[in-house]
Short mmCIF file of C-alpha atoms in Angstrom, two decimals:
data_model
loop_
_atom_site.label_atom_id
_atom_site.label_comp_id
_atom_site.label_asym_id
_atom_site.label_seq_id
_atom_site.Cartn_x
_atom_site.Cartn_y
_atom_site.Cartn_z
CA MET A 1 48.51 -42.15 204.37
CA ASN A 2 51.81 -40.42 205.02
CA GLY A 3 54.86 -39.59 202.95
CA ARG A 4 56.98 -36.93 201.33
CA ILE A 5 55.53 -34.09 199.26
CA THR A 6 56.93 -34.49 195.75
CA ALA A 7 54.87 -31.83 193.93
CA ILE A 8 52.27 -29.12 194.48
CA THR A 9 50.59 -28.00 191.26
CA PRO A 10 47.69 -25.60 190.47
CA GLN A 11 44.56 -27.21 189.10
CA LYS A 12 43.81 -26.55 185.44
CA ARG A 13 40.22 -25.43 185.99
CA ASN A 14 40.74 -23.54 189.24
CA LYS A 15 44.09 -21.83 189.65
CA LYS A 16 43.30 -21.05 193.30
CA ARG A 17 43.28 -24.73 194.20
CA TYR A 18 46.33 -26.95 194.29
CA ASN A 19 46.89 -30.68 193.93
CA VAL A 20 49.32 -32.20 196.41
CA PHE A 21 51.36 -35.24 195.38
CA ILE A 22 52.92 -37.54 197.96
CA ASP A 23 55.60 -39.98 196.83
CA GLU A 24 54.75 -39.10 193.20
CA ASP A 25 51.05 -39.98 193.58
CA TYR A 26 48.13 -37.54 193.80
CA ALA A 27 47.02 -37.35 197.43
CA PHE A 28 44.57 -34.46 197.90
CA SER A 29 43.75 -30.90 196.86
CA ILE A 30 43.73 -27.77 199.02
CA SER A 31 43.29 -24.02 198.78
CA GLU A 32 46.05 -21.66 197.71
CA ARG A 33 46.33 -20.29 201.25
CA LEU A 34 47.05 -23.74 202.67
CA ALA A 35 49.25 -24.79 199.75
CA VAL A 36 51.77 -21.97 200.24
CA SER A 37 52.53 -23.28 203.74
CA LEU A 38 53.61 -26.69 202.42
CA PRO A 39 57.20 -27.15 201.25
CA VAL A 40 57.93 -29.55 198.42
CA GLY A 41 60.14 -32.20 199.96
CA GLY A 42 58.48 -31.90 203.34
CA TYR A 43 57.12 -34.95 205.12
CA LEU A 44 53.45 -35.25 206.10
CA GLU A 45 52.09 -37.60 208.71
CA ALA A 46 48.59 -39.00 208.30
CA ASP A 47 47.12 -36.81 211.04
CA GLU A 48 48.59 -33.67 209.42
CA ILE A 49 47.02 -34.62 206.10
CA GLU A 50 43.64 -35.03 207.78
CA ARG A 51 44.06 -31.67 209.50
CA LEU A 52 44.80 -29.99 206.15
CA LYS A 53 41.79 -31.64 204.52
CA THR A 54 39.51 -30.55 207.37
CA GLU A 55 40.82 -26.99 207.28
CA ASP A 56 40.33 -26.92 203.52
CA GLN A 57 36.74 -28.11 203.95
CA ARG A 58 36.14 -25.33 206.48
CA GLU A 59 37.47 -22.75 204.03
CA HIS A 60 35.47 -24.20 201.16
CA ALA A 61 32.22 -24.35 203.15
CA LEU A 62 32.62 -20.76 204.32
CA SER A 63 33.35 -19.61 200.78
CA ARG A 64 30.25 -21.40 199.42
CA ALA A 65 28.08 -19.97 202.17
CA MET A 66 29.35 -16.43 201.57
CA HIS A 67 28.65 -16.77 197.85
CA TYR A 68 25.13 -18.01 198.65
CA LEU A 69 24.60 -14.93 200.82
CA LYS A 70 25.56 -12.56 197.99
CA PHE A 71 22.15 -12.78 196.37
CA ARG A 72 19.99 -12.08 199.45
CA SER A 73 20.05 -12.51 203.20
CA ARG A 74 19.39 -16.06 204.40
CA SER A 75 18.12 -17.71 207.53
CA ARG A 76 20.36 -20.02 209.53
CA GLU A 77 18.37 -23.04 208.38
CA GLU A 78 18.63 -22.03 204.72
CA ILE A 79 22.42 -21.95 205.01
CA ARG A 80 22.42 -25.31 206.80
CA ASP A 81 20.25 -26.91 204.10
CA PHE A 82 22.42 -25.42 201.34
CA LEU A 83 25.65 -26.78 202.83
CA GLU A 84 24.10 -30.19 203.50
CA LYS A 85 23.09 -30.42 199.84
CA LYS A 86 26.68 -29.59 198.89
CA GLY A 87 27.84 -32.62 200.88
CA PHE A 88 29.60 -30.96 203.83
CA SER A 89 29.74 -32.85 207.12
CA GLY A 90 27.72 -31.86 210.18
CA ALA A 91 30.85 -30.70 212.01
CA ILE A 92 31.97 -28.48 209.12
CA ILE A 93 28.46 -27.02 208.79
CA ALA A 94 28.26 -26.28 212.52
CA ASP A 95 31.64 -24.55 212.39
CA THR A 96 30.60 -22.50 209.35
CA LEU A 97 27.31 -21.41 210.93
CA LYS A 98 29.12 -20.30 214.08
CA LYS A 99 31.57 -18.20 212.05
CA LEU A 100 28.75 -16.60 210.08
CA GLU A 101 26.88 -15.79 213.28
CA ASP A 102 30.00 -14.42 214.98
CA PHE A 103 30.60 -12.05 212.07
CA LYS A 104 26.88 -11.13 211.89
CA TYR A 105 26.41 -12.52 208.39
CA ILE A 106 23.40 -14.48 209.61
CA ASP A 107 20.91 -13.33 212.22
CA ASP A 108 17.44 -14.86 212.10
CA ALA A 109 15.77 -11.91 213.83
CA GLN A 110 17.29 -9.48 211.37
CA PHE A 111 16.44 -11.83 208.50
CA ALA A 112 12.79 -12.07 209.59
CA ARG A 113 12.51 -8.29 209.96
CA ALA A 114 13.99 -7.72 206.50
CA TRP A 115 11.73 -10.40 204.98
CA ILE A 116 8.60 -8.77 206.43
CA GLU A 117 9.67 -5.29 205.31
CA SER A 118 10.47 -6.52 201.80
CA ARG A 119 7.13 -8.28 201.51
CA CYS A 120 5.28 -5.17 202.68
CA ARG A 121 7.03 -3.02 200.09
CA HIS A 122 7.00 -5.29 197.08
CA ARG A 123 4.64 -8.25 197.52
CA PRO A 124 2.20 -7.49 200.37
CA ARG A 125 1.27 -10.48 202.51
CA GLY A 126 -0.91 -10.98 205.56
CA GLU A 127 0.29 -12.20 208.92
CA PHE A 128 -0.70 -15.80 208.27
CA ALA A 129 1.30 -15.92 205.02
CA LEU A 130 4.31 -14.21 206.59
CA ARG A 131 4.31 -16.67 209.48
CA HIS A 132 4.15 -19.60 207.08
CA GLU A 133 6.94 -18.24 204.86
CA LEU A 134 9.29 -17.57 207.77
CA PHE A 135 8.52 -20.96 209.30
CA GLN A 136 9.40 -22.57 205.95
CA LYS A 137 12.72 -20.70 206.08
CA GLY A 138 13.47 -22.35 209.42
CA VAL A 139 12.99 -19.27 211.61
CA LYS A 140 11.99 -20.16 215.18
CA GLU A 141 8.42 -19.40 216.22
CA THR A 142 9.58 -17.22 219.11
CA ILE A 143 11.48 -14.98 216.68
CA ILE A 144 8.53 -14.85 214.28
CA ASP A 145 6.22 -13.85 217.14
CA ARG A 146 8.59 -11.08 218.18
CA MET A 147 8.97 -9.70 214.66
CA LEU A 148 5.22 -9.69 214.02
CA VAL A 149 4.07 -8.36 217.39
CA ASP A 150 3.45 -4.86 215.99
CA PHE A 151 2.54 -5.91 212.45
CA GLN A 152 -0.58 -4.25 211.07
CA GLU A 153 -2.25 -5.77 208.01
CA ALA A 154 -4.32 -2.76 206.93
CA GLU A 155 -1.68 -0.85 204.98
CA PRO A 156 -0.11 -3.75 203.05
CA ALA A 157 -3.58 -5.16 202.32
CA TRP A 158 -4.71 -1.85 200.86
CA ARG A 159 -1.56 -1.62 198.73
CA ALA A 160 -2.22 -5.16 197.48
CA VAL A 161 -5.65 -4.09 196.25
CA ILE A 162 -4.90 -0.62 194.80
CA PRO A 163 -3.58 -1.92 191.42
CA LYS A 164 -6.84 -3.83 190.94
CA LEU A 165 -9.34 -1.07 191.73
CA ALA A 166 -9.44 0.41 188.24
CA GLN A 167 -10.20 -3.06 186.87
CA TRP A 168 -12.93 -3.67 189.47
CA LYS A 169 -14.54 -0.23 189.61
CA LYS A 170 -17.64 -1.22 187.60
CA LEU A 171 -18.40 -4.35 189.62
CA GLU A 172 -21.50 -4.63 191.76
CA PRO A 173 -20.78 -4.50 195.52
CA PHE A 174 -21.25 -8.25 195.96
CA ASP A 175 -18.83 -9.05 193.13
CA LEU A 176 -16.35 -6.42 194.32
CA LYS A 177 -16.39 -7.96 197.79
CA LYS A 178 -15.81 -11.42 196.33
CA LYS A 179 -12.85 -10.21 194.28
CA ILE A 180 -11.24 -8.40 197.20
CA TYR A 181 -11.69 -11.31 199.58
CA GLU A 182 -10.27 -13.81 197.09
CA HIS A 183 -7.34 -11.55 196.24
CA LEU A 184 -6.40 -10.91 199.86
CA ARG A 185 -7.12 -14.35 201.29
CA ARG A 186 -4.73 -15.87 198.74
CA ARG A 187 -2.09 -13.58 200.22
CA GLY A 188 -2.72 -14.62 203.80
CA PHE A 189 -4.79 -11.67 205.04
CA SER A 190 -7.44 -12.18 207.72
CA PHE A 191 -11.20 -11.96 207.11
CA GLU A 192 -11.32 -8.84 209.29
CA THR A 193 -8.72 -7.14 207.10
CA CYS A 194 -10.53 -8.23 203.93
CA GLU A 195 -13.74 -6.65 205.20
CA ALA A 196 -12.01 -3.41 206.18
CA VAL A 197 -10.35 -3.13 202.77
CA TYR A 198 -13.64 -3.89 201.02
CA GLN A 199 -15.40 -1.11 202.91
CA LYS A 200 -12.59 1.32 202.10
CA ALA A 201 -12.60 0.34 198.41
CA LEU A 202 -16.38 0.62 198.21
CA ALA A 203 -16.30 4.10 199.72
CA GLN A 204 -13.54 5.22 197.37
CA LEU A 205 -15.21 3.87 194.24
CA GLU A 206 -18.51 5.51 195.14
CA LYS A 207 -16.95 9.00 195.20
#
């Protein structure tokens, strides 16, 4: 398609996007930034139209990704999956991911570190669970290994149990152990950590 631009009009539902008409017919829509560079009456070759469409897709993909990042940090793979579901091409997605990485909006090592810290503070999880969660987010195993190399389960495991101690304080030792093991194993803590927490809880409840 090529021809002369006969009109450029803002969309009714989104005033920041513009419809471009060529030879009186609707041709394509683009962002406000791109629209201001086009003169009504100007002539567009087919390759220039494709360039404008591609540039608009790049802008749109970056905007969608930035909005997605507003709610919480994301892994690289989460952003890729999100953009794929929105129908962007592989080339546009690759370009968007590179821009986000260049500007430090995505960094899987930083994401993994923040995820582990958040879990430890708010929803304690053991190493097994953390590994599984990060793997599901698309974080590479080498990064997960590096972020968990100094991870200690004891403190988050104890914090996971503290809210339950008042409820369990009258249980017999066998039943207390069962409750603690079940509670912690569901959260990905190791048997060794479960036993250590049980011994600590038993000692505290016997005071």
